[in-house]
Amino acid sequence: MQSEVDSLKQRISELEAEKAELEAKNAELLKQVTEESTKREVENVELKARIAKLEQIAEENTELKDRITKLEQKQIQVITNEQEASPTKDISQHINYEKGITSDPLPEIEYSSTQPESSNSGKSKIFSCAILKLYILYL
């Protein structure tokens, strides 16, 4: 009987040692899980901040696209108005030129181009001047 009691005491000691090992392993795993959870939380916060920034940029891009569209529409209107008024404007410019008067408040702008001037160079200058005038209006 004494040997049986000794055997049971030995088995209890073995089980207690195994329990201590399992508790230590469990504590280590819990520590790893906590660290990984913290990392994930930090990553989530960073990603949420990045998403918010991207959404803000997307909103700004939309606003800028709207402004560009409006400017392009105004630019087309200005060009159309200039083309409709060009016969009168050409005559008045010729008369004013003879008198030494310029109606354009902006000085002449020299354009440099790597391409030779084509038949559209006049339209290109009108277009460029219209862009410049619109730009100045919106400053």
JSON list of C-alpha atoms in Angstrom, two decimals:
[
{"chain": "A", "resi": 1, "resn": "MET", "atom": "CA", "xyz": [0.00, 0.00, 0.00]},
{"chain": "A", "resi": 2, "resn": "GLN", "atom": "CA", "xyz": [2.83, 2.37, 0.81]},
{"chain": "A", "resi": 3, "resn": "SER", "atom": "CA", "xyz": [4.26, 1.80, -2.66]},
{"chain": "A", "resi": 4, "resn": "GLU", "atom": "CA", "xyz": [0.89, 2.65, -4.14]},
{"chain": "A", "resi": 5, "resn": "VAL", "atom": "CA", "xyz": [0.75, 5.91, -2.15]},
{"chain": "A", "resi": 6, "resn": "ASP", "atom": "CA", "xyz": [4.31, 6.72, -3.20]},
{"chain": "A", "resi": 7, "resn": "SER", "atom": "CA", "xyz": [3.41, 5.97, -6.79]},
{"chain": "A", "resi": 8, "resn": "LEU", "atom": "CA", "xyz": [0.38, 8.29, -6.60]},
{"chain": "A", "resi": 9, "resn": "LYS", "atom": "CA", "xyz": [2.46, 11.05, -4.99]},
{"chain": "A", "resi": 10, "resn": "GLN", "atom": "CA", "xyz": [4.98, 10.73, -7.80]},
{"chain": "A", "resi": 11, "resn": "ARG", "atom": "CA", "xyz": [2.16, 10.89, -10.39]},
{"chain": "A", "resi": 12, "resn": "ILE", "atom": "CA", "xyz": [0.74, 14.00, -8.67]},
{"chain": "A", "resi": 13, "resn": "SER", "atom": "CA", "xyz": [4.19, 15.63, -8.80]},
{"chain": "A", "resi": 14, "resn": "GLU", "atom": "CA", "xyz": [4.49, 14.80, -12.51]},
{"chain": "A", "resi": 15, "resn": "LEU", "atom": "CA", "xyz": [1.02, 16.21, -13.22]},
{"chain": "A", "resi": 16, "resn": "GLU", "atom": "CA", "xyz": [1.78, 19.39, -11.23]},
{"chain": "A", "resi": 17, "resn": "ALA", "atom": "CA", "xyz": [5.01, 19.85, -13.21]},
{"chain": "A", "resi": 18, "resn": "GLU", "atom": "CA", "xyz": [3.11, 19.30, -16.48]},
{"chain": "A", "resi": 19, "resn": "LYS", "atom": "CA", "xyz": [0.46, 21.78, -15.31]},
{"chain": "A", "resi": 20, "resn": "ALA", "atom": "CA", "xyz": [3.15, 24.38, -14.54]},
{"chain": "A", "resi": 21, "resn": "GLU", "atom": "CA", "xyz": [4.66, 23.87, -18.02]},
{"chain": "A", "resi": 22, "resn": "LEU", "atom": "CA", "xyz": [1.24, 24.24, -19.66]},
{"chain": "A", "resi": 23, "resn": "GLU", "atom": "CA", "xyz": [0.50, 27.39, -17.65]},
{"chain": "A", "resi": 24, "resn": "ALA", "atom": "CA", "xyz": [3.86, 28.89, -18.68]},
{"chain": "A", "resi": 25, "resn": "LYS", "atom": "CA", "xyz": [3.22, 27.98, -22.33]},
{"chain": "A", "resi": 26, "resn": "ASN", "atom": "CA", "xyz": [-0.32, 29.40, -22.07]},
{"chain": "A", "resi": 27, "resn": "ALA", "atom": "CA", "xyz": [1.03, 32.66, -20.60]},
{"chain": "A", "resi": 28, "resn": "GLU", "atom": "CA", "xyz": [3.56, 32.94, -23.44]},
{"chain": "A", "resi": 29, "resn": "LEU", "atom": "CA", "xyz": [0.87, 32.33, -26.07]},
{"chain": "A", "resi": 30, "resn": "LEU", "atom": "CA", "xyz": [-1.41, 34.87, -24.40]},
{"chain": "A", "resi": 31, "resn": "LYS", "atom": "CA", "xyz": [1.44, 37.40, -24.49]},
{"chain": "A", "resi": 32, "resn": "GLN", "atom": "CA", "xyz": [1.98, 36.75, -28.22]},
{"chain": "A", "resi": 33, "resn": "VAL", "atom": "CA", "xyz": [-1.74, 37.08, -28.96]},
{"chain": "A", "resi": 34, "resn": "THR", "atom": "CA", "xyz": [-1.86, 40.35, -27.03]},
{"chain": "A", "resi": 35, "resn": "GLU", "atom": "CA", "xyz": [1.16, 41.72, -28.92]},
{"chain": "A", "resi": 36, "resn": "GLU", "atom": "CA", "xyz": [-0.32, 40.70, -32.29]},
{"chain": "A", "resi": 37, "resn": "SER", "atom": "CA", "xyz": [-3.67, 42.19, -31.32]},
{"chain": "A", "resi": 38, "resn": "THR", "atom": "CA", "xyz": [-1.96, 45.47, -30.43]},
{"chain": "A", "resi": 39, "resn": "LYS", "atom": "CA", "xyz": [-0.12, 45.44, -33.76]},
{"chain": "A", "resi": 40, "resn": "ARG", "atom": "CA", "xyz": [-3.39, 44.88, -35.62]},
{"chain": "A", "resi": 41, "resn": "GLU", "atom": "CA", "xyz": [-5.06, 47.72, -33.71]},
{"chain": "A", "resi": 42, "resn": "VAL", "atom": "CA", "xyz": [-2.18, 50.07, -34.60]},
{"chain": "A", "resi": 43, "resn": "GLU", "atom": "CA", "xyz": [-2.37, 48.98, -38.25]},
{"chain": "A", "resi": 44, "resn": "ASN", "atom": "CA", "xyz": [-6.13, 49.53, -38.25]},
{"chain": "A", "resi": 45, "resn": "VAL", "atom": "CA", "xyz": [-5.73, 53.05, -36.86]},
{"chain": "A", "resi": 46, "resn": "GLU", "atom": "CA", "xyz": [-3.07, 53.82, -39.49]},
{"chain": "A", "resi": 47, "resn": "LEU", "atom": "CA", "xyz": [-5.24, 52.40, -42.27]},
{"chain": "A", "resi": 48, "resn": "LYS", "atom": "CA", "xyz": [-8.28, 54.35, -41.10]},
{"chain": "A", "resi": 49, "resn": "ALA", "atom": "CA", "xyz": [-6.21, 57.55, -41.11]},
{"chain": "A", "resi": 50, "resn": "ARG", "atom": "CA", "xyz": [-4.94, 56.72, -44.59]},
{"chain": "A", "resi": 51, "resn": "ILE", "atom": "CA", "xyz": [-8.48, 56.02, -45.82]},
{"chain": "A", "resi": 52, "resn": "ALA", "atom": "CA", "xyz": [-9.68, 59.33, -44.38]},
{"chain": "A", "resi": 53, "resn": "LYS", "atom": "CA", "xyz": [-6.82, 61.14, -46.12]},
{"chain": "A", "resi": 54, "resn": "LEU", "atom": "CA", "xyz": [-7.57, 59.38, -49.43]},
{"chain": "A", "resi": 55, "resn": "GLU", "atom": "CA", "xyz": [-11.26, 60.26, -49.12]},
{"chain": "A", "resi": 56, "resn": "GLN", "atom": "CA", "xyz": [-10.31, 63.89, -48.50]},
{"chain": "A", "resi": 57, "resn": "ILE", "atom": "CA", "xyz": [-8.01, 63.86, -51.53]},
{"chain": "A", "resi": 58, "resn": "ALA", "atom": "CA", "xyz": [-10.76, 62.28, -53.64]},
{"chain": "A", "resi": 59, "resn": "GLU", "atom": "CA", "xyz": [-13.17, 65.02, -52.53]},
{"chain": "A", "resi": 60, "resn": "GLU", "atom": "CA", "xyz": [-10.61, 67.71, -53.35]},
{"chain": "A", "resi": 61, "resn": "ASN", "atom": "CA", "xyz": [-10.01, 66.08, -56.75]},
{"chain": "A", "resi": 62, "resn": "THR", "atom": "CA", "xyz": [-13.73, 66.15, -57.46]},
{"chain": "A", "resi": 63, "resn": "GLU", "atom": "CA", "xyz": [-13.90, 69.82, -56.51]},
{"chain": "A", "resi": 64, "resn": "LEU", "atom": "CA", "xyz": [-10.90, 70.60, -58.72]},
{"chain": "A", "resi": 65, "resn": "LYS", "atom": "CA", "xyz": [-12.39, 68.66, -61.63]},
{"chain": "A", "resi": 66, "resn": "ASP", "atom": "CA", "xyz": [-15.60, 70.66, -61.22]},
{"chain": "A", "resi": 67, "resn": "ARG", "atom": "CA", "xyz": [-13.64, 73.91, -61.23]},
{"chain": "A", "resi": 68, "resn": "ILE", "atom": "CA", "xyz": [-11.71, 72.81, -64.32]},
{"chain": "A", "resi": 69, "resn": "THR", "atom": "CA", "xyz": [-14.95, 71.91, -66.08]},
{"chain": "A", "resi": 70, "resn": "LYS", "atom": "CA", "xyz": [-16.43, 75.32, -65.24]},
{"chain": "A", "resi": 71, "resn": "LEU", "atom": "CA", "xyz": [-13.27, 77.08, -66.41]},
{"chain": "A", "resi": 72, "resn": "GLU", "atom": "CA", "xyz": [-13.27, 75.10, -69.65]},
{"chain": "A", "resi": 73, "resn": "GLN", "atom": "CA", "xyz": [-16.91, 76.00, -70.23]},
{"chain": "A", "resi": 74, "resn": "LYS", "atom": "CA", "xyz": [-16.19, 79.69, -69.58]},
{"chain": "A", "resi": 75, "resn": "GLN", "atom": "CA", "xyz": [-13.14, 79.46, -71.82]},
{"chain": "A", "resi": 76, "resn": "ILE", "atom": "CA", "xyz": [-15.23, 77.97, -74.64]},
{"chain": "A", "resi": 77, "resn": "GLN", "atom": "CA", "xyz": [-17.80, 80.72, -74.13]},
{"chain": "A", "resi": 78, "resn": "VAL", "atom": "CA", "xyz": [-15.09, 83.40, -74.28]},
{"chain": "A", "resi": 79, "resn": "ILE", "atom": "CA", "xyz": [-13.64, 81.88, -77.44]},
{"chain": "A", "resi": 80, "resn": "THR", "atom": "CA", "xyz": [-17.10, 81.64, -78.99]},
{"chain": "A", "resi": 81, "resn": "ASN", "atom": "CA", "xyz": [-17.82, 85.25, -78.06]},
{"chain": "A", "resi": 82, "resn": "GLU", "atom": "CA", "xyz": [-14.48, 86.35, -79.49]},
{"chain": "A", "resi": 83, "resn": "GLN", "atom": "CA", "xyz": [-15.12, 84.43, -82.71]},
{"chain": "A", "resi": 84, "resn": "GLU", "atom": "CA", "xyz": [-18.60, 85.92, -83.03]},
{"chain": "A", "resi": 85, "resn": "ALA", "atom": "CA", "xyz": [-17.25, 89.42, -82.41]},
{"chain": "A", "resi": 86, "resn": "SER", "atom": "CA", "xyz": [-14.10, 88.96, -84.49]},
{"chain": "A", "resi": 87, "resn": "PRO", "atom": "CA", "xyz": [-15.22, 90.86, -87.67]},
{"chain": "A", "resi": 88, "resn": "THR", "atom": "CA", "xyz": [-16.09, 93.92, -85.60]},
{"chain": "A", "resi": 89, "resn": "LYS", "atom": "CA", "xyz": [-13.07, 93.43, -83.40]},
{"chain": "A", "resi": 90, "resn": "ASP", "atom": "CA", "xyz": [-10.75, 93.09, -86.39]},
{"chain": "A", "resi": 91, "resn": "ILE", "atom": "CA", "xyz": [-12.03, 96.36, -87.87]},
{"chain": "A", "resi": 92, "resn": "SER", "atom": "CA", "xyz": [-11.81, 98.20, -84.55]},
{"chain": "A", "resi": 93, "resn": "GLN", "atom": "CA", "xyz": [-8.36, 96.77, -83.89]},
{"chain": "A", "resi": 94, "resn": "HIS", "atom": "CA", "xyz": [-7.20, 97.96, -87.31]},
{"chain": "A", "resi": 95, "resn": "ILE", "atom": "CA", "xyz": [-8.58, 101.45, -86.65]},
{"chain": "A", "resi": 96, "resn": "ASN", "atom": "CA", "xyz": [-7.10, 101.51, -83.16]},
{"chain": "A", "resi": 97, "resn": "TYR", "atom": "CA", "xyz": [-3.78, 100.23, -84.50]},
{"chain": "A", "resi": 98, "resn": "GLU", "atom": "CA", "xyz": [-3.66, 103.13, -86.92]},
{"chain": "A", "resi": 99, "resn": "LYS", "atom": "CA", "xyz": [-4.38, 105.48, -84.02]},
{"chain": "A", "resi": 100, "resn": "GLY", "atom": "CA", "xyz": [-1.82, 103.71, -81.79]},
{"chain": "A", "resi": 101, "resn": "ILE", "atom": "CA", "xyz": [-4.45, 102.46, -79.33]},
{"chain": "A", "resi": 102, "resn": "THR", "atom": "CA", "xyz": [-4.45, 98.91, -77.97]},
{"chain": "A", "resi": 103, "resn": "SER", "atom": "CA", "xyz": [-7.63, 97.46, -76.50]},
{"chain": "A", "resi": 104, "resn": "ASP", "atom": "CA", "xyz": [-5.86, 94.53, -74.89]},
{"chain": "A", "resi": 105, "resn": "PRO", "atom": "CA", "xyz": [-4.70, 95.41, -71.34]},
{"chain": "A", "resi": 106, "resn": "LEU", "atom": "CA", "xyz": [-2.25, 92.51, -71.44]},
{"chain": "A", "resi": 107, "resn": "PRO", "atom": "CA", "xyz": [1.04, 92.93, -73.28]},
{"chain": "A", "resi": 108, "resn": "GLU", "atom": "CA", "xyz": [1.77, 90.75, -76.26]},
{"chain": "A", "resi": 109, "resn": "ILE", "atom": "CA", "xyz": [3.13, 87.39, -75.25]},
{"chain": "A", "resi": 110, "resn": "GLU", "atom": "CA", "xyz": [5.77, 85.67, -77.29]},
{"chain": "A", "resi": 111, "resn": "TYR", "atom": "CA", "xyz": [5.21, 81.97, -77.75]},
{"chain": "A", "resi": 112, "resn": "SER", "atom": "CA", "xyz": [8.06, 79.60, -78.37]},
{"chain": "A", "resi": 113, "resn": "SER", "atom": "CA", "xyz": [7.31, 76.38, -80.09]},
{"chain": "A", "resi": 114, "resn": "THR", "atom": "CA", "xyz": [9.34, 73.54, -81.45]},
{"chain": "A", "resi": 115, "resn": "GLN", "atom": "CA", "xyz": [6.76, 73.07, -84.20]},
{"chain": "A", "resi": 116, "resn": "PRO", "atom": "CA", "xyz": [6.52, 75.43, -87.14]},
{"chain": "A", "resi": 117, "resn": "GLU", "atom": "CA", "xyz": [3.57, 77.82, -87.12]},
{"chain": "A", "resi": 118, "resn": "SER", "atom": "CA", "xyz": [0.52, 76.38, -88.80]},
{"chain": "A", "resi": 119, "resn": "SER", "atom": "CA", "xyz": [-2.70, 77.91, -90.04]},
{"chain": "A", "resi": 120, "resn": "ASN", "atom": "CA", "xyz": [-4.14, 77.39, -86.56]},
{"chain": "A", "resi": 121, "resn": "SER", "atom": "CA", "xyz": [-1.50, 79.57, -84.87]},
{"chain": "A", "resi": 122, "resn": "GLY", "atom": "CA", "xyz": [-3.91, 82.52, -84.70]},
{"chain": "A", "resi": 123, "resn": "LYS", "atom": "CA", "xyz": [-6.54, 80.36, -83.02]},
{"chain": "A", "resi": 124, "resn": "SER", "atom": "CA", "xyz": [-3.87, 78.99, -80.72]},
{"chain": "A", "resi": 125, "resn": "LYS", "atom": "CA", "xyz": [-2.85, 82.51, -79.66]},
{"chain": "A", "resi": 126, "resn": "ILE", "atom": "CA", "xyz": [-6.49, 83.49, -79.08]},
{"chain": "A", "resi": 127, "resn": "PHE", "atom": "CA", "xyz": [-6.98, 80.31, -77.09]},
{"chain": "A", "resi": 128, "resn": "SER", "atom": "CA", "xyz": [-3.81, 80.95, -75.05]},
{"chain": "A", "resi": 129, "resn": "CYS", "atom": "CA", "xyz": [-4.77, 84.57, -74.41]},
{"chain": "A", "resi": 130, "resn": "ALA", "atom": "CA", "xyz": [-8.23, 83.46, -73.32]},
{"chain": "A", "resi": 131, "resn": "ILE", "atom": "CA", "xyz": [-6.69, 81.00, -70.88]},
{"chain": "A", "resi": 132, "resn": "LEU", "atom": "CA", "xyz": [-4.38, 83.69, -69.54]},
{"chain": "A", "resi": 133, "resn": "LYS", "atom": "CA", "xyz": [-7.26, 86.15, -69.10]},
{"chain": "A", "resi": 134, "resn": "LEU", "atom": "CA", "xyz": [-9.36, 83.54, -67.30]},
{"chain": "A", "resi": 135, "resn": "TYR", "atom": "CA", "xyz": [-6.44, 82.71, -65.08]},
{"chain": "A", "resi": 136, "resn": "ILE", "atom": "CA", "xyz": [-5.97, 86.38, -64.18]},
{"chain": "A", "resi": 137, "resn": "LEU", "atom": "CA", "xyz": [-9.71, 86.76, -63.51]},
{"chain": "A", "resi": 138, "resn": "TYR", "atom": "CA", "xyz": [-9.62, 83.90, -61.01]},
{"chain": "A", "resi": 139, "resn": "LEU", "atom": "CA", "xyz": [-6.54, 85.07, -59.15]}
]
